[in-house]
Amino acid sequence: PQALHAVTHEQPRRLGVLDRNLRGDVETIVAKAIDKHPHHRYSSALELADDLRRFLSDEPIVARPPSTFYQLSKFARRNRVLVAGVAAVFMAITVGFAVSTWLYIEAERAWEGERQERVRAQEAERVAVDEAAAVEEVSEFLVGLFRSAETNDDWGRNVTARELLDAGRVSIAGAFEDRARVRSRLHQAMGRAYASLGDFKQGELLHDEALVAARQLHGEADHIDTARCIYRIAVLRQEEARLAESEHSALQALAMAERLEPTSEAEQEARRRLFVSLHYHLAAARLDQERYDEAETSITRARDFSVEADDDRAQFLVIDAGVAWGRGEYERCQELHEEVLLRNRSNPVSYTH
């Protein structure tokens, strides 16, 4: 009775549990043949035989639901050579497409790189032409200023450099409004001239105007011209002993220079030289404030950006000597000054920044 109950009511263990090799269609066919419910079993021995034949021929069996994946797997087993050939062709097409796509993308990148390079070259050429025109116009203005002193009888006497500059400053007020590059260069030239006469305040005012023109030309974006203007303002403020303001301006210019991304060797060299000037200026400003450690750090940074071809490297020794003096290292200070004198005799330089 117990065996009969098991046969009639309990599900038999599937063949795949007993032997993994029997999993799949064989397991499914046997399970259908011995199903407890008559309407789930094969309707006849012939139907069972047909399903076994299908299994042996790698065709889909009736006992398994006809899913797309199942039917495709059976088709692949029956037609291994055909499927392998199709797979190889598909793989070749896929690889070919991938390679073609990669080559296309690389070609696009190369073309885009060349296009950008052409644009940069055209822009550099345009800037060079504009810069040359600006320099020529500034030169003509300054030459005309001196000629006016020679030919204008109203002067009636020998004209001083200061008087000439004052006359030029009046004449450029409101001029060149539509040519920001010329206005910036001219105000910088006039500002340096005033500074050379010791009028640092007027020099700063003219450089302020140059900075306005530079920002009009380049916008609010970082630019080497803008950074140079700010640096020169910092120098003039130091000459007026406005040390905190000078350092603030120098740090502002330094931050801008650090954000620049040069696209040519000329731009890289201009940025390098600006770094040298800014770090030297900060070293001098901090030395004036007796901040010796910071001055030493700044002059070290100036050396990092300096190259042998620079003609102002001896100035670094002046800062070193000042730091040594401030620390009470008097022998070291004397040695450094002697080295400066030796270098200056062999290659005289101007100790201005």
XYZ file of N, CA, C and O in Angstrom, residues 153-333:
724
model
N 56.523 126.782 -31.649
C 57.130 128.000 -31.102
C 56.529 128.390 -29.762
O 57.092 129.199 -29.017
N 55.359 127.827 -29.440
C 54.719 128.187 -28.173
C 55.565 127.776 -26.969
O 55.433 128.356 -25.886
N 56.391 126.726 -27.170
C 57.225 126.307 -26.041
C 58.235 127.406 -25.723
O 58.430 127.774 -24.556
N 58.914 127.922 -26.755
C 59.796 129.070 -26.599
C 61.014 128.837 -25.737
O 61.702 129.774 -25.343
N 61.332 127.612 -25.400
C 62.457 127.318 -24.515
C 62.740 125.833 -24.581
O 62.037 125.087 -25.267
N 63.777 125.427 -23.856
C 64.048 123.994 -23.778
C 62.942 123.313 -22.971
O 62.596 123.739 -21.873
N 62.414 122.252 -23.535
C 61.291 121.555 -22.913
C 61.818 120.390 -22.089
O 62.701 119.645 -22.535
N 61.299 120.253 -20.890
C 61.719 119.130 -20.037
C 60.937 117.868 -20.414
O 59.863 117.926 -21.034
N 61.492 116.729 -20.029
C 60.818 115.458 -20.290
C 59.459 115.408 -19.596
O 58.474 114.902 -20.141
N 59.394 115.977 -18.396
C 58.129 115.983 -17.661
C 57.065 116.783 -18.408
O 55.902 116.371 -18.496
N 57.466 117.926 -18.962
C 56.509 118.735 -19.697
C 56.004 118.005 -20.944
O 54.821 118.083 -21.287
N 56.916 117.322 -21.610
C 56.507 116.539 -22.773
C 55.507 115.445 -22.376
O 54.496 115.228 -23.043
N 55.791 114.759 -21.281
C 54.899 113.695 -20.821
C 53.538 114.254 -20.432
O 52.497 113.664 -20.746
N 53.543 115.391 -19.757
C 52.273 116.000 -19.363
C 51.450 116.367 -20.590
O 50.226 116.164 -20.622
N 52.123 116.900 -21.602
C 51.419 117.252 -22.836
C 50.869 115.991 -23.517
O 49.741 115.986 -24.024
N 51.681 114.935 -23.519
C 51.218 113.681 -24.122
C 50.061 113.083 -23.352
O 49.111 112.551 -23.943
N 50.108 113.170 -22.028
C 49.028 112.603 -21.202
C 47.703 113.317 -21.483
O 46.654 112.692 -21.550
N 47.794 114.622 -21.669
C 46.580 115.385 -21.970
C 46.041 115.004 -23.346
O 44.823 114.840 -23.530
N 46.927 114.810 -24.300
C 46.491 114.539 -25.675
C 45.895 113.141 -25.847
O 45.092 112.912 -26.743
N 46.297 112.168 -24.987
C 45.759 110.812 -25.142
C 44.469 110.609 -24.348
O 43.819 109.575 -24.479
N 44.113 111.609 -23.533
C 42.877 111.479 -22.754
C 41.693 111.413 -23.706
O 41.447 112.337 -24.481
N 40.975 110.328 -23.680
C 39.819 110.147 -24.548
C 40.151 109.714 -25.958
O 39.246 109.510 -26.775
N 41.445 109.584 -26.280
C 41.839 109.162 -27.629
C 41.868 107.628 -27.725
O 41.910 106.923 -26.724
N 41.825 107.148 -28.950
C 41.937 105.707 -29.257
C 40.851 104.873 -28.541
O 41.100 103.734 -28.175
N 39.668 105.445 -28.387
C 38.615 104.718 -27.680
C 38.213 103.445 -28.406
O 37.769 102.481 -27.790
N 38.350 103.449 -29.730
C 37.952 102.279 -30.513
C 39.116 101.331 -30.778
O 38.975 100.357 -31.512
N 40.291 101.626 -30.200
C 41.463 100.762 -30.398
C 42.086 100.458 -29.034
O 43.037 101.117 -28.604
N 41.507 99.473 -28.384
C 41.908 99.143 -27.011
C 43.365 98.705 -26.934
O 44.065 99.024 -25.968
N 43.840 97.984 -27.949
C 45.230 97.499 -27.898
C 46.204 98.675 -27.935
O 47.167 98.724 -27.153
N 45.958 99.632 -28.827
C 46.831 100.808 -28.914
C 46.753 101.601 -27.619
O 47.781 102.057 -27.077
N 45.537 101.792 -27.101
C 45.360 102.568 -25.875
C 46.090 101.924 -24.697
O 46.734 102.607 -23.894
N 46.018 100.591 -24.605
C 46.692 99.895 -23.511
C 48.208 100.061 -23.613
O 48.875 100.385 -22.631
N 48.750 99.841 -24.824
C 50.201 99.936 -25.009
C 50.690 101.371 -24.750
O 51.741 101.588 -24.147
N 49.937 102.355 -25.209
C 50.354 103.736 -25.063
C 50.335 104.163 -23.596
O 51.276 104.815 -23.107
N 49.313 103.789 -22.881
C 49.242 104.137 -21.465
C 50.355 103.438 -20.670
O 50.910 104.018 -19.724
N 50.681 102.210 -21.048
C 51.783 101.520 -20.367
C 53.101 102.237 -20.630
O 53.919 102.411 -19.709
N 53.332 102.633 -21.895
C 54.578 103.322 -22.234
C 54.688 104.643 -21.476
O 55.742 104.982 -20.915
N 53.593 105.393 -21.447
C 53.607 106.668 -20.728
C 53.771 106.441 -19.220
O 54.482 107.189 -18.536
N 53.126 105.401 -18.698
C 53.240 105.091 -17.277
C 54.661 104.751 -16.879
O 55.150 105.187 -15.819
N 55.346 103.957 -17.710
C 56.752 103.616 -17.414
C 57.631 104.860 -17.478
O 58.600 104.994 -16.712
N 57.307 105.758 -18.417
C 58.098 106.986 -18.526
C 57.949 107.846 -17.273
O 58.936 108.380 -16.741
N 56.725 107.989 -16.786
C 56.522 108.746 -15.539
C 57.253 108.078 -14.376
O 57.846 108.747 -13.525
N 57.191 106.739 -14.311
C 57.864 106.029 -13.225
C 59.369 106.253 -13.281
O 60.031 106.376 -12.234
N 59.922 106.336 -14.500
C 61.370 106.557 -14.618
C 61.766 107.944 -14.116
O 62.919 108.174 -13.748
N 60.796 108.871 -14.091
C 61.051 110.211 -13.553
C 60.753 110.295 -12.062
O 60.872 111.360 -11.457
N 60.317 109.160 -11.488
C 60.049 109.124 -10.058
C 58.619 109.455 -9.688
O 58.285 109.489 -8.493
N 57.765 109.701 -10.693
C 56.364 110.002 -10.408
C 55.575 108.689 -10.469
O 54.920 108.371 -11.459
N 55.669 107.919 -9.393
C 55.054 106.594 -9.379
C 53.524 106.664 -9.329
O 52.844 105.800 -9.869
N 53.008 107.707 -8.708
C 51.559 107.843 -8.623
C 50.949 108.037 -10.008
O 49.971 107.376 -10.368
N 51.536 108.940 -10.796
C 51.025 109.159 -12.147
C 51.248 107.927 -13.017
O 50.419 107.573 -13.858
N 52.379 107.269 -12.775
C 52.635 106.026 -13.507
C 51.583 104.977 -13.213
O 51.120 104.257 -14.113
N 51.171 104.892 -11.938
C 50.133 103.928 -11.564
C 48.795 104.276 -12.210
O 48.084 103.395 -12.713
N 48.445 105.573 -12.222
C 47.179 105.992 -12.819
C 47.125 105.627 -14.302
O 46.090 105.168 -14.808
N 48.222 105.813 -14.991
C 48.267 105.465 -16.416
C 48.185 103.951 -16.618
O 47.563 103.476 -17.563
N 48.813 103.192 -15.721
C 48.707 101.737 -15.818
C 47.302 101.255 -15.466
O 46.838 100.232 -15.982
N 46.611 101.975 -14.599
C 45.206 101.651 -14.340
C 44.389 101.788 -15.622
O 43.520 100.949 -15.922
N 44.658 102.854 -16.381
C 43.973 103.043 -17.659
C 44.352 101.940 -18.650
O 43.525 101.464 -19.425
N 45.616 101.549 -18.619
C 46.057 100.459 -19.496
C 45.341 99.155 -19.147
O 44.986 98.373 -20.031
N 45.137 98.932 -17.843
C 44.430 97.724 -17.402
C 42.982 97.732 -17.872
O 42.454 96.698 -18.310
N 42.339 98.892 -17.805
C 40.957 98.999 -18.300
C 40.903 98.658 -19.786
O 40.020 97.920 -20.254
N 41.864 99.181 -20.544
C 41.908 98.908 -21.988
C 42.180 97.431 -22.255
O 41.597 96.834 -23.178
N 43.068 96.811 -21.461
C 43.368 95.390 -21.638
C 42.127 94.538 -21.385
O 41.866 93.564 -22.105
N 41.361 94.900 -20.368
C 40.144 94.138 -20.079
C 39.070 94.381 -21.137
O 38.253 93.517 -21.419
N 39.078 95.579 -21.712
C 38.162 95.841 -22.816
C 38.541 94.984 -24.022
O 37.666 94.487 -24.742
N 39.829 94.799 -24.210
C 40.316 94.023 -25.354
C 40.098 92.526 -25.163
O 39.649 91.829 -26.074
N 40.391 92.032 -23.957
C 40.366 90.587 -23.716
C 39.158 90.129 -22.903
O 39.005 88.921 -22.670
N 38.329 91.060 -22.448
C 37.200 90.677 -21.616
C 37.670 90.305 -20.216
O 38.780 90.632 -19.798
N 36.814 89.597 -19.505
C 37.151 89.184 -18.142
C 37.982 87.904 -18.111
O 38.369 87.438 -17.038
N 38.233 87.325 -19.282
C 39.035 86.104 -19.339
C 40.490 86.398 -18.952
O 40.989 87.516 -19.141
N 41.169 85.396 -18.408
C 42.582 85.549 -18.053
C 43.411 85.757 -19.316
O 43.207 85.073 -20.324
N 44.355 86.684 -19.248
C 45.228 86.939 -20.397
C 46.560 87.458 -19.887
O 46.635 88.152 -18.868
N 47.613 87.150 -20.633
C 48.962 87.539 -20.228
C 49.101 89.063 -20.170
O 49.763 89.605 -19.278
N 48.442 89.800 -21.093
C 48.523 91.266 -21.083
C 47.897 91.833 -19.813
O 48.438 92.766 -19.196
N 46.740 91.285 -19.426
C 46.070 91.742 -18.213
C 46.935 91.478 -16.989
O 47.086 92.330 -16.099
N 47.514 90.276 -16.933
C 48.373 89.924 -15.794
C 49.584 90.834 -15.716
O 50.006 91.249 -14.621
N 50.171 91.196 -16.878
C 51.337 92.097 -16.884
C 50.960 93.477 -16.334
O 51.728 94.079 -15.577
N 49.800 93.971 -16.735
C 49.370 95.290 -16.242
C 49.230 95.281 -14.720
O 49.671 96.215 -14.038
N 48.615 94.233 -14.214
C 48.428 94.138 -12.759
C 49.784 94.042 -12.065
O 49.996 94.653 -10.997
N 50.711 93.302 -12.656
C 52.062 93.189 -12.068
C 52.755 94.547 -12.004
O 53.355 94.912 -10.982
N 52.653 95.329 -13.090
C 53.328 96.632 -13.104
C 52.698 97.594 -12.109
O 53.383 98.436 -11.524
N 51.403 97.471 -11.908
C 50.746 98.273 -10.870
C 51.293 97.879 -9.497
O 51.533 98.737 -8.633
N 51.515 96.576 -9.299
C 52.087 96.103 -8.032
C 53.470 96.704 -7.803
O 53.806 97.129 -6.681
N 54.273 96.765 -8.853
C 55.622 97.324 -8.733
C 55.567 98.807 -8.337
O 56.298 99.267 -7.451
N 54.683 99.539 -8.984
C 54.571 100.973 -8.690
C 54.067 101.210 -7.270
O 54.502 102.149 -6.601
N 53.164 100.381 -6.799
C 52.677 100.529 -5.425
C 53.786 100.235 -4.416
O 53.839 100.853 -3.347
N 54.669 99.310 -4.766
C 55.794 99.049 -3.870
C 56.732 100.250 -3.816
O 57.253 100.600 -2.746
N 56.930 100.894 -4.966
C 57.781 102.077 -4.997
C 57.215 103.192 -4.116
O 57.963 104.012 -3.587
N 55.892 103.205 -3.956
C 55.248 104.193 -3.100
C 55.134 103.716 -1.653
O 54.477 104.349 -0.841
N 55.777 102.550 -1.359
C 55.767 101.967 -0.017
C 54.366 101.517 0.419
O 54.090 101.419 1.620
N 53.510 101.236 -0.533
C 52.190 100.670 -0.226
C 52.321 99.153 -0.339
O 51.856 98.526 -1.284
N 52.994 98.593 0.635
C 53.464 97.221 0.521
C 52.325 96.196 0.506
O 52.356 95.236 -0.262
N 51.329 96.393 1.378
C 50.226 95.427 1.427
C 49.452 95.427 0.114
O 49.106 94.364 -0.422
N 49.177 96.630 -0.426
C 48.462 96.727 -1.699
C 49.297 96.134 -2.833
O 48.771 95.470 -3.741
N 50.584 96.385 -2.775
C 51.482 95.854 -3.802
C 51.468 94.327 -3.805
O 51.362 93.696 -4.859
N 51.553 93.740 -2.622
C 51.560 92.278 -2.539
C 50.229 91.701 -3.012
O 50.200 90.676 -3.708
N 49.138 92.366 -2.665
C 47.815 91.906 -3.100
C 47.728 91.881 -4.632
O 47.247 90.896 -5.223
N 48.196 92.942 -5.274
C 48.162 93.006 -6.741
C 49.053 91.937 -7.356
O 48.693 91.293 -8.352
N 50.240 91.740 -6.776
C 51.162 90.728 -7.297
C 50.556 89.331 -7.199
O 50.665 88.519 -8.121
N 49.915 89.039 -6.073
C 49.275 87.730 -5.904
C 48.111 87.560 -6.874
O 47.860 86.460 -7.378
N 47.397 88.644 -7.146
C 46.303 88.598 -8.121
C 46.854 88.276 -9.513
O 46.299 87.434 -10.236
N 47.948 88.934 -9.881
C 48.572 88.671 -11.182
C 49.121 87.248 -11.250
O 49.027 86.573 -12.288
N 49.700 86.787 -10.140
C 50.255 85.435 -10.100
C 49.162 84.382 -10.266
O 49.332 83.404 -11.013
N 48.028 84.580 -9.600
C 46.915 83.632 -9.732
C 46.419 83.584 -11.167
O 46.106 82.506 -11.697
N 46.356 84.737 -11.813
C 45.916 84.771 -13.213
C 46.926 84.069 -14.109
O 46.546 83.294 -15.002
N 48.208 84.322 -13.890
C 49.244 83.682 -14.708
C 49.213 82.163 -14.558
O 49.444 81.425 -15.526
N 48.934 81.701 -13.353
C 48.872 80.255 -13.119
C 47.687 79.614 -13.827
O 47.723 78.430 -14.167
N 46.638 80.380 -14.068
C 45.462 79.835 -14.756
C 45.613 79.846 -16.269
O 44.819 79.211 -16.975
N 46.597 80.550 -16.779
C 46.782 80.625 -18.227
C 47.175 79.263 -18.793
O 47.864 78.484 -18.144
N 46.746 78.997 -20.016
C 47.095 77.756 -20.708
C 47.746 78.117 -22.039
O 47.060 78.241 -23.070
N 49.067 78.303 -22.058
C 49.752 78.706 -23.292
C 49.554 77.687 -24.410
O 49.534 76.470 -24.170
N 49.406 78.180 -25.636
C 49.220 77.297 -26.788
C 50.393 77.364 -27.760
O 50.356 76.740 -28.808
N 51.422 78.123 -27.408
C 52.598 78.217 -28.272
C 53.837 78.413 -27.413
O 53.745 78.747 -26.227
N 54.996 78.204 -28.033
C 56.253 78.389 -27.303
C 56.431 79.844 -26.870
O 56.952 80.120 -25.782
N 55.987 80.769 -27.722
C 56.114 82.186 -27.378
C 55.273 82.513 -26.149
O 55.720 83.250 -25.257
N 54.068 81.977 -26.084
C 53.203 82.218 -24.930
C 53.778 81.566 -23.674
O 53.706 82.129 -22.579
N 54.356 80.380 -23.837
C 54.973 79.706 -22.694
C 56.145 80.513 -22.152
O 56.324 80.642 -20.932
N 56.949 81.078 -23.067
C 58.111 81.870 -22.637
C 57.659 83.160 -21.948
O 58.234 83.562 -20.924
N 56.624 83.799 -22.504
C 56.115 85.033 -21.882
C 55.580 84.743 -20.483
O 55.813 85.512 -19.544
N 54.900 83.641 -20.339
C 54.354 83.260 -19.028
C 55.487 82.942 -18.048
O 55.438 83.319 -16.878
N 56.528 82.249 -18.530
C 57.664 81.914 -17.669
C 58.335 83.183 -17.140
O 58.621 83.293 -15.942
N 58.590 84.137 -18.036
C 59.265 85.363 -17.617
C 58.398 86.158 -16.636
O 58.920 86.791 -15.708
N 57.077 86.119 -16.839
C 56.188 86.800 -15.900
C 56.252 86.135 -14.528
O 56.243 86.821 -13.495
N 56.343 84.806 -14.505
C 56.483 84.094 -13.230
C 57.758 84.539 -12.502
O 57.750 84.770 -11.281
N 58.858 84.644 -13.243
C 60.118 85.087 -12.632
C 59.953 86.477 -12.016
O 60.326 86.719 -10.862
N 59.376 87.396 -12.792
C 59.206 88.773 -12.314
C 58.301 88.829 -11.088
O 58.593 89.548 -10.120
N 57.204 88.086 -11.122
C 56.249 88.126 -10.009
C 56.850 87.556 -8.728
O 56.703 88.145 -7.646
N 57.517 86.420 -8.837
C 58.109 85.823 -7.635
C 59.258 86.682 -7.103
O 59.429 86.790 -5.876
N 60.025 87.294 -8.008
C 61.081 88.200 -7.549
C 60.459 89.400 -6.837
O 60.931 89.825 -5.765
N 59.407 89.957 -7.417
C 58.736 91.092 -6.799
C 58.207 90.735 -5.411
O 58.372 91.507 -4.458
N 57.579 89.570 -5.290
C 57.061 89.149 -3.981
C 58.191 88.956 -2.975
O 58.056 89.289 -1.791
N 59.309 88.435 -3.463
C 60.460 88.266 -2.566
C 60.943 89.615 -2.052
O 61.209 89.792 -0.853
N 61.043 90.603 -2.970
C 61.501 91.931 -2.565
C 60.504 92.592 -1.611
O 60.894 93.223 -0.614
N 59.209 92.441 -1.911
C 58.182 93.053 -1.052
C 58.210 92.450 0.348
O 58.077 93.158 1.356
N 58.381 91.140 0.409
C 58.398 90.474 1.723
C 59.693 90.755 2.469
O 59.699 90.812 3.706
N 60.776 90.957 1.734
C 62.031 91.350 2.386
C 61.885 92.734 3.009
O 62.348 92.974 4.134
N 61.226 93.655 2.295
C 61.003 95.005 2.833
C 60.181 94.967 4.114
O 60.304 95.849 4.973
N 59.341 93.938 4.248
C 58.497 93.801 5.435
C 59.132 92.890 6.490
O 58.475 92.522 7.463
N 60.425 92.523 6.253
C 61.187 91.683 7.185
C 60.544 90.301 7.378
O 60.667 89.695 8.441
N 59.898 89.828 6.343
C 59.320 88.463 6.360
C 60.313 87.564 5.621
O 60.123 87.218 4.464
N 61.397 87.238 6.314
C 62.557 86.642 5.658
C 62.282 85.234 5.113
O 62.749 84.894 4.027
N 61.555 84.425 5.851
C 61.275 83.060 5.377
C 60.443 83.091 4.099
O 60.708 82.348 3.148
N 59.440 83.960 4.085
C 58.595 84.062 2.897
C 59.375 84.643 1.719
O 59.173 84.236 0.568
N 60.263 85.597 2.007
C 61.095 86.167 0.951
C 62.000 85.092 0.342
O 62.173 85.012 -0.880
N 62.558 84.237 1.199
C 63.417 83.155 0.720
C 62.621 82.175 -0.147
O 63.108 81.721 -1.192
N 61.391 81.862 0.266
C 60.547 80.959 -0.517
C 60.243 81.556 -1.892
O 60.309 80.864 -2.918
N 59.939 82.845 -1.920
C 59.587 83.496 -3.184
C 60.781 83.549 -4.131
O 60.634 83.319 -5.336
N 61.969 83.848 -3.601
C 63.129 83.931 -4.489
C 63.522 82.542 -4.990
O 64.046 82.390 -6.103
N 63.235 81.527 -4.198
C 63.469 80.154 -4.658
C 62.548 79.825 -5.829
O 62.957 79.201 -6.810
N 61.284 80.266 -5.740
C 60.344 80.047 -6.841
C 60.795 80.809 -8.083
O 60.661 80.309 -9.205
N 61.338 82.020 -7.901
C 61.838 82.781 -9.045
C 62.967 82.009 -9.735
O 63.037 81.948 -10.960
N 63.851 81.420 -8.923
C 64.945 80.626 -9.499
C 64.402 79.405 -10.249
O 64.965 79.001 -11.275
N 63.339 78.809 -9.726
C 62.767 77.631 -10.374
C 62.330 77.933 -11.797
O 62.434 77.080 -12.688
N 61.841 79.141 -12.030
C 61.359 79.509 -13.363
C 62.427 80.180 -14.212
O 62.242 80.363 -15.416
N 63.553 80.531 -13.594
C 64.608 81.229 -14.319
C 65.444 80.260 -15.153
O 65.509 79.062 -14.878
N 66.060 80.781 -16.203
C 66.979 79.996 -17.034
C 68.294 80.752 -17.145
O 68.375 81.953 -16.845
N 69.329 80.059 -17.613
C 70.656 80.655 -17.680
C 70.697 81.889 -18.559
O 71.469 82.811 -18.331
N 69.824 81.911 -19.586
C 69.850 83.033 -20.533
C 69.303 84.316 -19.929
O 69.522 85.404 -20.474
N 68.581 84.232 -18.820
C 68.031 85.433 -18.194
C 69.170 86.342 -17.726
O 70.170 85.872 -17.178
N 68.998 87.651 -17.948
C 70.074 88.590 -17.597
C 69.906 89.212 -16.212
O 70.633 90.127 -15.843
N 68.916 88.730 -15.456
C 68.659 89.346 -14.157
C 68.862 88.382 -12.993
O 68.403 88.635 -11.880
N 69.559 87.276 -13.233
C 69.705 86.262 -12.190
C 70.539 86.764 -11.007
O 70.363 86.293 -9.881
N 71.439 87.729 -11.266
C 72.247 88.261 -10.168
C 71.384 88.984 -9.147
O 71.756 89.094 -7.967
N 70.205 89.456 -9.579
C 69.314 90.139 -8.645
C 68.838 89.199 -7.538
O 68.531 89.641 -6.433
N 68.786 87.916 -7.847
C 68.366 86.940 -6.831
C 69.323 86.967 -5.637
O 68.919 86.799 -4.486
N 70.614 87.174 -5.957
C 71.625 87.201 -4.892
C 71.423 88.408 -3.977
O 71.754 88.348 -2.779
N 70.892 89.505 -4.535
C 70.621 90.687 -3.710
C 69.564 90.344 -2.662
O 69.677 90.741 -1.494
N 68.536 89.594 -3.076
C 67.507 89.162 -2.121
C 68.116 88.212 -1.096
O 67.858 88.334 0.119
N 68.950 87.280 -1.568
C 69.612 86.344 -0.639
C 70.422 87.104 0.403
O 70.405 86.762 1.602
N 71.125 88.141 -0.064
C 71.952 88.937 0.855
C 71.074 89.668 1.868
O 71.418 89.741 3.063
N 69.962 90.189 1.415
C 69.053 90.878 2.325
C 68.480 89.941 3.380
O 68.351 90.310 4.558
N 68.130 88.724 2.962
C 67.625 87.728 3.907
C 68.702 87.370 4.922
O 68.446 87.285 6.139
N 69.938 87.169 4.430
C 71.047 86.842 5.332
C 71.282 87.973 6.341
O 71.495 87.732 7.541
N 71.238 89.219 5.877
C 71.416 90.350 6.783
C 70.315 90.384 7.845
O 70.574 90.590 9.027
N 69.091 90.176 7.409
C 67.978 90.196 8.341
C 68.070 89.118 9.403
O 67.595 89.299 10.533
N 68.700 88.013 9.067
C 68.842 86.907 10.015
C 70.113 87.027 10.856
O 70.411 86.146 11.672
N 70.873 88.083 10.604
C 72.107 88.257 11.361
C 73.272 87.460 10.816
O 74.315 87.347 11.488
N 73.154 86.947 9.603
C 74.232 86.150 8.989
C 75.105 87.106 8.174
O 75.091 87.122 6.942
N 75.903 87.922 8.852
C 76.605 89.028 8.204
C 77.729 88.563 7.276
O 77.948 89.168 6.209
N 78.432 87.508 7.646
C 79.489 87.007 6.764
C 78.885 86.479 5.470
O 79.409 86.717 4.373
N 77.789 85.761 5.610
C 77.091 85.248 4.426
C 76.599 86.402 3.557
O 76.713 86.355 2.325
N 76.101 87.440 4.184
C 75.631 88.613 3.453
C 76.772 89.257 2.661
O 76.620 89.614 1.491
